[in-house]
Coordinates of C-alpha atoms (C1' of nucleotides) in Angstrom, one line a residue:
Chain A
M1 CA -8.4 -30.4 0.2
S2 CA -7.7 -29.6 -3.4
E3 CA -4.2 -28.8 -4.5
A4 CA -4.0 -25.0 -4.6
V5 CA -2.0 -24.0 -7.6
E6 CA 0.4 -21.4 -6.3
S7 CA 0.6 -18.7 -9.0
R8 CA 3.7 -16.6 -9.0
D9 CA 3.9 -12.9 -10.1
F10 CA 5.8 -12.3 -13.3
I11 CA 9.0 -11.4 -11.5
R12 CA 9.1 -14.4 -9.3
Q13 CA 8.4 -16.4 -12.4
I14 CA 11.5 -14.9 -14.1
V15 CA 13.6 -15.7 -11.0
A16 CA 12.3 -19.3 -10.9
D17 CA 13.0 -19.7 -14.6
D18 CA 16.5 -18.3 -14.3
I19 CA 17.2 -20.7 -11.5
A20 CA 15.8 -23.6 -13.5
A21 CA 17.9 -22.6 -16.4
G22 CA 21.0 -22.5 -14.2
R23 CA 21.6 -18.8 -14.9
H24 CA 23.7 -16.8 -12.5
G25 CA 25.1 -20.0 -11.2
G26 CA 21.8 -20.6 -9.4
R27 CA 22.4 -17.5 -7.1
I28 CA 19.9 -14.8 -6.8
V29 CA 20.7 -11.3 -5.6
T30 CA 18.2 -8.5 -5.2
R31 CA 18.4 -5.1 -3.5
F32 CA 16.2 -2.5 -2.0
P33 CA 17.9 0.9 -2.8
P34 CA 16.1 3.8 -1.1
E35 CA 17.5 7.3 -1.3
P36 CA 17.9 8.5 2.3
N37 CA 16.2 11.7 1.7
G38 CA 12.9 11.0 3.4
Y39 CA 10.9 8.5 5.3
L40 CA 9.7 5.2 3.9
H41 CA 6.0 4.8 3.1
I42 CA 3.7 2.0 2.3
G43 CA 4.6 2.2 -1.4
H44 CA 8.2 1.4 -0.4
A45 CA 6.8 -1.5 1.6
K46 CA 5.8 -3.2 -1.7
A47 CA 9.4 -2.9 -3.0
I48 CA 10.8 -4.1 0.3
C49 CA 8.4 -7.1 0.4
L50 CA 9.3 -8.0 -3.2
N51 CA 13.0 -7.7 -2.9
F52 CA 13.5 -9.2 0.5
G53 CA 10.6 -11.6 -0.1
I54 CA 12.4 -13.1 -3.1
A55 CA 15.6 -13.4 -0.9
E56 CA 13.6 -15.3 1.7
E57 CA 11.7 -17.6 -0.7
F58 CA 14.4 -18.8 -3.0
P59 CA 17.3 -20.9 -1.9
D60 CA 20.7 -19.2 -2.0
A61 CA 19.2 -15.8 -2.5
Q62 CA 20.0 -12.6 -0.7
C63 CA 18.9 -9.0 -0.7
F64 CA 21.0 -5.9 -0.1
L65 CA 19.8 -2.9 1.7
R66 CA 21.6 -0.2 -0.3
M67 CA 21.4 3.4 0.6
D68 CA 21.3 5.3 -2.7
D69 CA 23.2 8.2 -1.4
T70 CA 24.5 10.0 -4.5
N71 CA 23.1 13.4 -3.8
P72 CA 24.4 14.9 -0.5
S73 CA 22.3 18.0 -1.0
K74 CA 19.2 16.1 -0.1
E75 CA 20.3 13.2 2.1
S76 CA 21.1 12.7 5.7
Q77 CA 22.0 10.1 8.3
E78 CA 18.7 10.7 10.1
F79 CA 16.9 9.2 7.1
V80 CA 19.4 6.3 6.9
D81 CA 18.6 5.4 10.5
A82 CA 14.9 5.7 10.0
I83 CA 15.0 3.5 6.9
Q84 CA 16.8 0.8 8.7
R85 CA 14.4 0.9 11.6
D86 CA 11.4 0.7 9.3
V87 CA 12.8 -2.2 7.2
R88 CA 13.6 -4.1 10.4
W89 CA 10.2 -3.3 11.8
L90 CA 8.6 -4.8 8.7
G91 CA 10.3 -8.0 9.7
F92 CA 13.2 -8.1 7.2
D93 CA 16.8 -8.9 7.9
W94 CA 19.7 -7.8 5.6
G95 CA 22.3 -9.6 7.6
N96 CA 25.6 -7.9 6.8
H97 CA 24.4 -6.8 3.4
Q98 CA 23.9 -3.2 4.1
T99 CA 25.8 -1.0 1.7
H100 CA 25.8 2.5 0.3
A101 CA 26.2 3.7 -3.2
S102 CA 28.9 5.9 -1.8
D103 CA 30.9 2.7 -0.9
Y104 CA 31.5 2.5 -4.6
F105 CA 32.4 6.1 -5.4
E106 CA 36.1 5.2 -6.1
R107 CA 35.3 2.3 -8.3
L108 CA 32.7 4.3 -10.1
Y109 CA 35.2 6.9 -10.8
E110 CA 37.7 4.4 -12.2
L111 CA 35.0 3.0 -14.4
A112 CA 34.1 6.4 -15.6
V113 CA 37.8 7.0 -16.5
R114 CA 37.6 3.8 -18.5
L115 CA 34.7 5.1 -20.5
V116 CA 36.5 8.4 -21.1
R117 CA 39.5 6.5 -22.3
A118 CA 37.3 4.5 -24.7
G119 CA 35.8 7.7 -26.1
D120 CA 32.5 6.9 -24.6
A121 CA 32.3 9.9 -22.2
Y122 CA 33.4 13.5 -22.4
V123 CA 33.6 16.6 -20.2
D124 CA 31.1 19.2 -21.2
G125 CA 31.5 22.9 -20.3
S126 CA 28.0 23.8 -21.3
S127 CA 25.8 25.3 -18.6
A128 CA 22.8 23.5 -17.3
E129 CA 20.6 25.8 -19.4
E130 CA 22.6 25.1 -22.5
I131 CA 22.4 21.4 -22.0
R132 CA 18.6 21.6 -21.5
A133 CA 18.2 23.8 -24.6
S134 CA 20.3 21.4 -26.8
R135 CA 18.6 18.2 -25.6
G136 CA 15.8 18.7 -28.1
T137 CA 12.2 17.8 -27.4
L138 CA 10.0 14.7 -27.5
T139 CA 9.7 15.2 -31.3
E140 CA 12.9 16.9 -32.2
P141 CA 16.5 15.6 -31.9
G142 CA 19.0 17.3 -29.7
R143 CA 22.1 19.1 -30.9
A144 CA 25.7 18.1 -30.1
S145 CA 27.5 20.2 -27.5
P146 CA 30.6 22.1 -28.9
D147 CA 32.6 20.0 -26.4
R148 CA 31.4 16.7 -27.7
E149 CA 34.5 16.0 -29.8
R150 CA 37.0 17.1 -27.2
S151 CA 40.1 14.9 -27.3
I152 CA 40.4 12.0 -24.9
E153 CA 43.5 13.5 -23.4
E154 CA 41.8 16.7 -22.6
N155 CA 38.7 14.9 -21.3
L156 CA 41.0 12.8 -19.0
D157 CA 42.7 15.9 -17.7
L158 CA 39.5 17.9 -17.2
F159 CA 37.8 15.0 -15.4
A160 CA 40.7 14.6 -13.1
R161 CA 40.7 18.3 -12.3
M162 CA 36.9 18.1 -11.7
R163 CA 37.6 15.6 -9.1
A164 CA 40.5 17.5 -7.7
G165 CA 38.2 20.4 -7.0
E166 CA 39.6 22.9 -9.4
F167 CA 36.2 24.0 -10.6
P168 CA 33.2 25.6 -9.0
D169 CA 29.8 23.8 -9.0
G170 CA 28.2 23.6 -12.4
R171 CA 31.4 24.5 -14.4
Y172 CA 31.7 21.1 -16.0
V173 CA 29.8 17.8 -16.2
L174 CA 30.9 14.4 -17.4
R175 CA 28.5 13.1 -20.1
A176 CA 28.1 9.7 -21.7
K177 CA 28.6 10.0 -25.5
I178 CA 25.7 8.1 -26.9
D179 CA 23.3 9.6 -29.4
M180 CA 21.9 13.2 -29.4
A181 CA 19.3 12.1 -31.9
S182 CA 17.9 9.1 -30.0
P183 CA 14.2 9.0 -29.7
N184 CA 14.8 8.0 -26.1
I185 CA 15.7 11.2 -24.4
N186 CA 17.7 9.3 -21.7
L187 CA 20.2 8.3 -24.4
R188 CA 20.9 11.9 -25.5
D189 CA 24.3 12.1 -23.8
P190 CA 23.1 11.8 -20.2
V191 CA 25.1 13.5 -17.4
M192 CA 27.2 11.0 -15.4
Y193 CA 28.9 13.4 -12.9
R194 CA 28.2 16.9 -11.6
I195 CA 30.4 19.1 -9.5
M196 CA 29.0 19.7 -6.1
H197 CA 31.1 21.1 -3.4
R198 CA 29.2 19.6 -0.5
P199 CA 30.2 17.2 2.3
H200 CA 28.6 13.8 2.2
Q201 CA 27.3 12.0 5.3
M202 CA 29.5 9.0 4.5
T203 CA 32.5 10.2 2.6
G204 CA 32.8 13.7 4.1
D205 CA 34.9 16.0 2.0
T206 CA 36.5 13.3 -0.1
W207 CA 34.4 14.1 -3.1
C208 CA 33.3 17.2 -4.9
I209 CA 31.9 15.3 -7.9
Y210 CA 28.9 13.0 -7.4
P211 CA 27.6 10.4 -9.8
M212 CA 24.0 10.6 -11.2
Y213 CA 21.5 7.9 -10.6
D214 CA 21.7 6.4 -14.1
W215 CA 25.5 6.0 -13.9
A216 CA 25.7 4.9 -10.3
H217 CA 22.8 2.6 -10.0
G218 CA 23.5 0.0 -12.6
Q219 CA 27.2 -0.2 -11.8
C220 CA 26.5 -0.6 -8.1
D221 CA 24.1 -3.4 -9.0
W222 CA 26.9 -5.0 -11.1
L223 CA 29.6 -4.5 -8.4
E224 CA 27.4 -6.1 -5.8
G225 CA 26.5 -9.0 -7.9
V226 CA 22.9 -8.2 -8.2
T227 CA 21.1 -10.5 -10.6
H228 CA 17.6 -9.0 -10.6
S229 CA 17.4 -5.2 -10.3
L230 CA 13.7 -4.5 -9.6
C231 CA 12.4 -1.0 -9.9
T232 CA 9.2 0.9 -10.8
L233 CA 7.7 1.5 -14.2
E234 CA 9.0 5.0 -14.7
F235 CA 12.5 3.7 -15.0
E236 CA 11.6 1.6 -18.0
D237 CA 12.9 4.2 -20.4
H238 CA 16.2 4.1 -18.5
R239 CA 16.7 0.4 -19.1
P240 CA 18.5 1.0 -22.5
L241 CA 20.9 3.3 -20.7
Y242 CA 21.3 0.8 -17.9
D243 CA 22.3 -1.8 -20.4
W244 CA 24.4 0.6 -22.5
F245 CA 26.8 1.3 -19.6
L246 CA 27.1 -2.4 -18.8
D247 CA 27.7 -3.2 -22.5
R248 CA 30.5 -0.6 -22.7
L249 CA 32.1 -1.9 -19.6
G250 CA 31.8 -5.5 -20.7
A251 CA 30.0 -6.4 -17.5
S252 CA 29.6 -10.2 -17.2
P253 CA 27.8 -11.7 -15.4
R254 CA 25.5 -8.7 -15.3
P255 CA 22.3 -7.6 -13.6
R256 CA 19.1 -7.2 -15.5
Q257 CA 16.5 -4.6 -14.7
Y258 CA 12.8 -5.4 -14.4
E259 CA 10.1 -3.0 -13.8
F260 CA 6.8 -3.3 -11.9
S261 CA 4.0 -0.9 -11.1
R262 CA 4.1 1.0 -7.8
L263 CA 1.5 0.7 -5.1
N264 CA -1.2 3.4 -4.9
L265 CA -3.9 3.4 -2.3
T266 CA -7.2 5.3 -2.5
H267 CA -7.4 8.4 -0.2
F268 CA -3.6 8.4 0.2
V269 CA -0.7 10.2 -1.5
M270 CA 2.8 8.7 -1.8
S271 CA 4.6 11.6 -3.2
K272 CA 7.5 12.6 -1.0
R273 CA 6.9 16.3 -2.0
V274 CA 3.3 16.2 -0.9
L275 CA 4.0 14.2 2.3
S276 CA 6.7 16.7 3.2
A277 CA 4.3 19.6 2.5
L278 CA 1.7 18.0 4.8
V279 CA 4.3 18.1 7.6
Q280 CA 5.8 21.5 6.8
E281 CA 2.5 23.2 6.5
G282 CA 1.3 21.7 9.7
H283 CA -1.7 19.7 8.3
V284 CA -0.5 16.7 10.3
R285 CA 1.5 16.5 13.4
G286 CA 4.6 15.0 11.9
W287 CA 6.0 12.2 9.7
D288 CA 4.7 9.7 12.1
D289 CA 1.2 11.2 12.3
P290 CA -1.2 8.2 12.4
R291 CA -2.9 9.6 9.3
M292 CA 0.3 9.4 7.2
P293 CA 1.0 6.6 4.8
T294 CA 4.6 6.5 6.1
I295 CA 5.7 3.2 7.8
Q296 CA 6.1 5.2 11.0
G297 CA 2.6 6.7 10.7
L298 CA 1.0 3.4 10.1
R299 CA 2.9 1.9 13.0
R300 CA 1.7 4.6 15.3
R301 CA -1.8 4.2 14.0
G302 CA -1.6 0.6 15.1
Y303 CA -1.0 -1.3 11.9
T304 CA 1.0 -4.4 12.3
P305 CA 4.0 -5.4 10.1
E306 CA 2.1 -8.6 9.3
S307 CA -0.9 -6.7 8.0
I308 CA 1.3 -4.5 5.7
R309 CA 3.1 -7.5 4.4
D310 CA -0.3 -9.2 3.8
L311 CA -1.4 -6.2 1.8
C312 CA 1.6 -6.5 -0.4
T313 CA 0.9 -10.1 -1.1
R314 CA -2.8 -9.5 -1.7
V315 CA -2.1 -6.7 -4.3
G316 CA 0.4 -8.7 -6.2
V317 CA 3.1 -7.5 -8.6
T318 CA 2.2 -6.6 -12.2
R319 CA 3.1 -3.9 -14.8
K320 CA -0.4 -2.3 -14.7
D321 CA -1.1 1.1 -13.2
N322 CA -3.3 0.5 -10.2
V323 CA -5.1 2.1 -7.3
V324 CA -5.9 -0.3 -4.5
E325 CA -8.9 0.5 -2.4
M326 CA -8.1 1.5 1.2
A327 CA -10.6 -1.2 2.2
V328 CA -8.0 -3.9 1.4
L329 CA -5.5 -2.5 3.8
E330 CA -8.2 -2.2 6.4
S331 CA -9.3 -5.8 5.8
C332 CA -5.7 -6.9 6.3
V333 CA -5.3 -5.2 9.6
R334 CA -8.8 -6.3 10.9
E335 CA -8.0 -9.9 10.0
D336 CA -4.6 -9.8 11.8
L337 CA -5.9 -7.9 14.9
D338 CA -9.0 -9.9 15.2
A339 CA -6.8 -13.0 15.7
R340 CA -4.4 -11.5 18.2
A341 CA -5.7 -8.3 19.9
P342 CA -6.9 -8.8 23.4
R343 CA -10.4 -7.4 24.0
A344 CA -11.3 -4.6 26.4
M345 CA -14.2 -2.2 27.0
A346 CA -14.1 1.5 26.4
V347 CA -16.8 4.1 26.3
L348 CA -16.3 7.0 23.9
A349 CA -19.5 9.0 24.6
P350 CA -20.5 8.2 28.1
L351 CA -24.1 8.1 29.3
K352 CA -24.9 7.4 32.9
L353 CA -26.8 4.2 33.6
V354 CA -28.1 3.6 37.1
I355 CA -29.1 0.2 38.3
T356 CA -31.7 1.2 40.8
D357 CA -32.0 -2.2 42.4
Y358 CA -28.3 -2.6 42.9
D359 CA -26.9 -1.6 46.2
A360 CA -24.8 1.6 46.1
E361 CA -22.0 0.2 48.3
R362 CA -21.7 -3.0 46.5
E363 CA -19.0 -3.9 43.9
E364 CA -18.3 -7.1 42.1
W365 CA -15.4 -8.2 39.9
L366 CA -16.7 -10.1 36.9
A367 CA -14.7 -12.4 34.7
A368 CA -14.3 -11.3 31.1
A369 CA -12.5 -13.3 28.3
N370 CA -9.6 -11.6 26.7
H371 CA -10.3 -13.2 23.5
P372 CA -13.5 -15.0 22.5
R373 CA -11.9 -17.7 20.5
R374 CA -8.5 -18.0 22.3
P375 CA -9.0 -19.1 25.9
E376 CA -5.2 -19.4 26.2
L377 CA -5.1 -15.6 26.3
G378 CA -6.9 -15.8 29.6
E379 CA -9.4 -13.6 31.2
R380 CA -9.4 -10.5 33.3
T381 CA -11.9 -9.2 35.9
V382 CA -13.8 -6.0 35.4
P383 CA -15.5 -4.1 38.2
F384 CA -19.3 -3.8 38.3
S385 CA -21.3 -1.4 40.5
R386 CA -24.6 0.5 40.7
E387 CA -23.6 3.4 38.4
L388 CA -22.2 2.6 35.0
W389 CA -21.1 4.3 31.8
I390 CA -22.7 3.1 28.6
E391 CA -22.3 4.4 25.0
R392 CA -24.7 7.2 24.2
D393 CA -25.5 5.5 20.9
D394 CA -26.6 2.4 22.7
F395 CA -29.7 4.1 24.1
A396 CA -32.6 5.4 22.2
L397 CA -35.7 7.1 23.6
D398 CA -37.5 6.4 20.4
P399 CA -35.8 3.4 18.9
P400 CA -35.8 3.0 15.1
P401 CA -36.8 -0.3 13.5
K402 CA -34.4 -3.2 14.1
F403 CA -32.7 -1.3 16.9
H404 CA -31.9 -3.9 19.5
R405 CA -30.0 -1.9 22.1
L406 CA -31.4 -0.2 25.1
A407 CA -34.7 1.7 25.1
P408 CA -37.5 2.4 27.6
G409 CA -39.0 -0.9 28.6
R410 CA -36.4 -3.0 26.8
E411 CA -33.9 -5.5 28.1
V412 CA -30.3 -5.8 27.0
R413 CA -27.2 -7.7 28.2
L414 CA -24.3 -5.8 29.7
R415 CA -21.5 -7.8 28.3
Y416 CA -20.1 -10.2 30.9
G417 CA -22.4 -8.4 33.4
Y418 CA -26.1 -8.7 33.9
L419 CA -29.3 -8.5 31.9
V420 CA -30.9 -5.1 32.6
T421 CA -34.2 -3.6 31.7
C422 CA -34.8 0.1 31.2
T423 CA -37.4 1.4 33.7
D424 CA -36.9 5.1 33.6
V425 CA -35.1 8.0 32.0
V426 CA -33.9 11.3 33.6
R427 CA -34.1 14.2 31.2
D428 CA -32.9 17.7 31.2
P429 CA -36.2 19.7 31.7
A430 CA -34.9 22.5 29.5
T431 CA -33.4 20.6 26.6
G432 CA -35.0 17.2 26.9
A433 CA -31.6 15.6 26.6
V434 CA -31.2 12.3 28.3
L435 CA -29.1 12.7 31.4
E436 CA -29.5 9.2 33.0
V437 CA -31.0 5.9 32.1
H438 CA -32.4 3.9 35.0
C439 CA -32.6 0.1 34.9
T440 CA -33.3 -2.9 37.1
H441 CA -31.2 -6.0 36.8
D442 CA -31.8 -9.7 36.8
P443 CA -29.7 -11.0 39.7
Q444 CA -29.9 -14.5 38.2
S445 CA -28.0 -13.3 35.1
R446 CA -24.7 -12.6 36.7
G447 CA -22.0 -13.0 34.0
G448 CA -24.5 -12.2 31.3
N449 CA -26.2 -15.5 31.0
A450 CA -30.0 -15.6 30.8
P451 CA -31.1 -18.0 33.6
D452 CA -34.1 -19.3 31.6
G453 CA -32.3 -19.3 28.3
R454 CA -34.4 -16.4 27.0
K455 CA -33.0 -14.7 24.0
V456 CA -31.7 -11.2 24.6
K457 CA -30.8 -9.7 21.2
G458 CA -28.7 -6.8 22.3
T459 CA -25.4 -6.9 24.1
I460 CA -23.7 -3.6 25.0
H461 CA -20.4 -2.6 26.6
W462 CA -20.2 -0.7 29.8
L463 CA -17.8 0.5 32.5
S464 CA -18.3 0.9 36.2
A465 CA -18.4 4.7 36.7
R466 CA -16.4 4.8 39.9
H467 CA -13.7 2.5 38.6
A468 CA -13.4 3.7 35.0
V469 CA -10.3 5.7 34.0
S470 CA -10.5 8.8 31.9
A471 CA -8.6 8.5 28.6
E472 CA -7.9 10.4 25.4
I473 CA -8.9 8.5 22.3
R474 CA -8.0 9.8 18.9
L475 CA -10.2 8.8 16.1
Y476 CA -8.8 8.9 12.6
D477 CA -10.3 8.9 9.2
R478 CA -8.9 9.2 5.7
L479 CA -6.7 12.3 5.3
F480 CA -7.8 13.0 1.8
V481 CA -11.4 13.4 0.8
D482 CA -11.0 12.3 -2.8
P483 CA -10.1 8.7 -3.5
N484 CA -7.5 9.9 -5.9
P485 CA -6.1 13.1 -4.5
M486 CA -3.4 13.6 -7.0
A487 CA -6.0 13.6 -9.8
A488 CA -8.3 15.9 -8.0
R489 CA -5.5 18.3 -7.1
E490 CA -5.5 20.7 -10.1
G491 CA -5.5 24.3 -9.0
K492 CA -6.3 23.5 -5.4
A493 CA -4.3 24.2 -2.3
L494 CA -3.3 21.2 -0.3
G495 CA -5.6 22.2 2.5
E496 CA -8.6 22.1 0.2
L497 CA -8.1 18.4 -0.5
L498 CA -8.0 17.4 3.1
N499 CA -10.7 15.8 5.1
P500 CA -11.6 18.2 7.9
D501 CA -12.7 15.3 10.0
S502 CA -9.5 13.2 9.5
M503 CA -8.8 13.4 13.3
A504 CA -11.3 13.7 16.1
I505 CA -9.9 13.8 19.6
V506 CA -12.2 12.4 22.3
A507 CA -10.8 13.9 25.5
D508 CA -13.3 12.5 27.9
A509 CA -13.5 8.9 26.9
M510 CA -13.6 6.2 29.6
V511 CA -11.6 2.9 29.7
E512 CA -11.2 -0.1 31.8
P513 CA -8.8 0.4 34.7
S514 CA -6.4 -2.2 33.4
L515 CA -5.9 -0.1 30.3
A516 CA -4.1 2.6 32.2
A517 CA -1.0 0.5 32.3
A518 CA -1.0 -0.2 28.6
A519 CA 2.4 0.1 27.1
P520 CA 2.9 2.3 24.0
E521 CA 2.2 0.3 20.8
S522 CA 0.1 -2.3 22.6
R523 CA -3.0 -3.1 20.6
F524 CA -6.5 -3.9 21.7
Q525 CA -10.0 -4.4 20.4
F526 CA -12.4 -2.2 22.2
E527 CA -15.4 -4.4 21.9
R528 CA -18.0 -3.3 19.4
Q529 CA -15.9 -0.3 18.4
G530 CA -12.7 -1.1 16.7
Y531 CA -9.0 -1.8 17.1
F532 CA -6.9 0.7 19.1
C533 CA -3.3 1.2 19.8
A534 CA -1.7 2.9 22.8
D535 CA 0.1 6.0 21.6
P536 CA 3.6 6.9 22.6
D537 CA 2.0 9.8 24.4
T538 CA 0.2 7.4 26.8
T539 CA 0.9 7.6 30.5
P540 CA -0.8 5.8 33.4
E541 CA -2.3 9.2 34.5
R542 CA -3.4 10.0 31.0
P543 CA -3.9 7.0 28.8
V544 CA -4.0 7.8 25.0
F545 CA -5.2 5.5 22.3
N546 CA -5.3 5.8 18.6
R547 CA -8.1 4.1 16.6
T548 CA -6.4 1.9 14.0
V549 CA -9.6 1.0 12.3
T550 CA -13.3 0.5 13.2
L551 CA -14.9 -2.9 13.4
R552 CA -17.1 -3.7 10.4
D553 CA -20.4 -2.2 11.3
T554 CA -23.5 -3.5 9.5
W555 CA -25.8 -1.7 11.9
A556 CA -24.3 1.6 10.9
K557 CA -24.9 0.6 7.3
V558 CA -28.5 -0.4 7.9
S559 CA -29.3 2.7 10.0
R560 CA -27.6 5.0 7.5
R561 CA -29.7 3.5 4.7
D562 CA -33.1 3.7 6.5
Chain B
rU19 C1' 2.0 14.7 -34.0
rG20 C1' 8.9 11.0 -31.1
rG21 C1' 10.0 6.9 -27.9
rG22 C1' 8.5 3.4 -24.1
rG23 C1' 4.6 0.8 -21.5
rG24 C1' -0.5 -0.9 -20.1
rA25 C1' -5.9 -2.4 -20.8
rU26 C1' -9.9 -9.2 -17.3
rC27 C1' -16.1 -8.1 -12.2
rG28 C1' -16.7 -1.4 -8.7
rU29 C1' -11.1 -2.4 -7.1
rC30 C1' -6.8 -5.7 -7.0
rU31 C1' -5.4 -10.1 -9.3
rA32 C1' -5.3 -15.5 -11.7
rA33 C1' -6.0 -18.3 -16.1
rU34 C1' 0.9 -19.4 -20.4
rG35 C1' -4.9 -22.0 -27.2
rG36 C1' -9.3 -26.0 -23.7
rU37 C1' -15.0 -24.8 -17.7
rA38 C1' -13.0 -16.9 -17.1
rG39 C1' -11.2 -18.3 -10.9
rG40 C1' -9.8 -15.8 -6.1
rA41 C1' -9.5 -11.5 -2.7
rC42 C1' -11.6 -6.8 -1.2
rA43 C1' -16.1 -4.0 -1.7
rG44 C1' -21.6 -4.6 -2.4
rC45 C1' -26.3 -7.4 -1.6
rG46 C1' -29.1 -11.5 1.0
rG47 C1' -29.2 -15.2 4.7
rA48 C1' -27.4 -18.5 9.0
rC49 C1' -24.9 -18.2 13.7
rU50 C1' -23.7 -15.1 17.8
rC51 C1' -22.9 -12.8 25.3
rU52 C1' -19.1 -7.9 20.2
rG53 C1' -24.9 -5.7 14.8
rA54 C1' -17.6 -8.3 15.4
rC55 C1' -15.6 -13.0 14.0
rU56 C1' -17.2 -17.4 11.2
rC57 C1' -20.3 -19.8 7.6
rC58 C1' -23.6 -20.1 3.2
rG59 C1' -25.6 -17.8 -1.1
rC60 C1' -26.0 -13.8 -4.8
rU61 C1' -24.5 -9.7 -8.0
rA62 C1' -20.6 -8.5 -11.3
rG63 C1' -15.4 -8.8 -16.0
rU64 C1' -11.9 -10.3 -20.9
rC65 C1' -11.3 -2.1 -24.4
rU66 C1' -13.5 -2.1 -29.7
rA67 C1' -13.9 -4.3 -34.7
rG68 C1' -12.4 -7.9 -37.8
rG69 C1' -9.5 -12.5 -38.7
rU70 C1' -6.9 -17.5 -37.6
rU71 C1' -8.7 -22.0 -35.0
rC72 C1' -12.9 -27.6 -33.6
rG73 C1' -11.9 -24.0 -29.6
rA74 C1' -9.2 -17.2 -28.3
rA75 C1' -8.6 -13.2 -22.3
rU76 C1' -4.5 -15.7 -24.7
rC77 C1' -2.4 -15.8 -31.7
rC78 C1' -2.8 -12.1 -36.1
rU79 C1' -4.6 -7.1 -38.2
rA80 C1' -6.7 -2.4 -37.5
rG81 C1' -8.4 1.0 -34.0
rU82 C1' -9.7 3.3 -29.0
rC83 C1' -8.4 4.8 -24.2
rC84 C1' -4.8 5.3 -20.1
rC85 C1' 0.3 5.9 -18.0
rC86 C1' 5.6 7.4 -18.3
rC87 C1' 9.9 10.4 -20.6
rA88 C1' 12.6 16.8 -22.5
rG89 C1' 16.7 17.4 -13.7
rC90 C1' 23.6 18.9 -13.3
rC91 C1' 16.6 14.5 -8.8
rA92 C1' 16.0 9.3 -7.8

RNA sequence: UGGGGGAUCGUCUAAUGGUAGGACAGCGGACUCUGACUCCGCUAGUCUAGGUUCGAAUCCUAGUCCCCCAGCCA
């Protein structure tokens, strides 16, 4: 075996170099800082895998799960709980390193006072509109606020009174005093604090001023001892500001910010706004709808944490805008589920098959392997009788070329059952539709083995009609028609972008009796069809399964082409 | 037309001046009691133009195209 040269992404390379150079005393600290204002999606999974992954891979490294809760008007405990559940489900452990930005509100305030004292921040009485108007544009510099040269004493007094609750929302803000003419708009005296009389889920009524992201984030990183602050590309322009605050405060040692490109997947949208609209407008059944890219949606769909983590390693970490094909995600989950999902038989579109030379009273229980390559997963027995259900697509009156399933006069194998030959067909005299297929069986082929070793090309799945259990099976497809919905969006209503066939409910599917007891979230391969996951709605009386992904289907490809 | 980034097979990603490699997708074949899995093979790429060099995806120059930024959101 040749030595595989493990290549590292640029961030892990930086971390490795820093360790090699003895920076940060050899300690590495990262953090995943979600704002608890929505559910996590697969885009977040990339950041989670990166930050927690580094903490797992490097010695003496740790990762904080920090709730970035600086805006109580949008955040809630419900989201905090959901985020923790999702991170844990993905398989990561933050130990006792779970924090909130709000844990640092008091220290942030003290640091802000320091900046005011140093003449690096001032209280501005301009309205939001005035601030916007004086910020300038991409090509023109901004103008100084009339309050920019307010005395330090007055700033100190006003800032204290802001905190004390003497002013209504919007009356004043605290701004960093940097450079109104900077070509980087983020440096044009950014707002550090705004007045917001609103209780916070962690601090209650303690505060009526709340820090802005740019002010809070870097300082929290510093206070927590973060060494590598990893974020997405759109924060790149904020890095000079991130560094400016740390410079002014004389932070040492100090964190450094590195940016990487976010994950995009074809036929998916990651925007919280759009995701929320899908739920609000009723296009999906909720945040955990199996068509959603949320962690909870993917989970309900049947994706495994391992498959999502595998996706993150397959796509890598770079600074290039990218759109990963959905097929990669599907490949990840197929690979994982092929290895571990027990097999079972289910019929989605039942067609009656009668074995005319099999006694009507008779029943046999035949052994079926739970996994073709893993005998340790054991076997189950499946009932066999005279009347069976087979898949409608597995029979053709007039078979196309290369079709090697059942057709008049042809022989196929009933998986783990018998070799049967089609002798007759019962059709609806009015419509011509096939009502029943009649076969004879080879009694010597019990279990599916040809007694004389003859090759039988086709093997189809089946269910004993009188033993099969009726089930609801939900088939999912891409939610968005266009591979890049956000680009195709212009001028269109959300509904117009959606795939009308993204969900098909098969109410009258049939499954093996053993599947009635399937626990929610248990996953199976329904042979020849795909991977399925028992939905939380499932009950023994009414089993419900979600199709995670189909099996690769080269026959579908061939028949579509011809 | 300010500032900040980015361009390698269809897609994602390696190659850190020395054979452009891998994965997914696609195509062909072998195997098969799942048209699955597995295995084998094939197709396919350095944004453009110059330059430096024995040698350039990599260094230099000039272009082109794409993305981000004007919240008291993060």
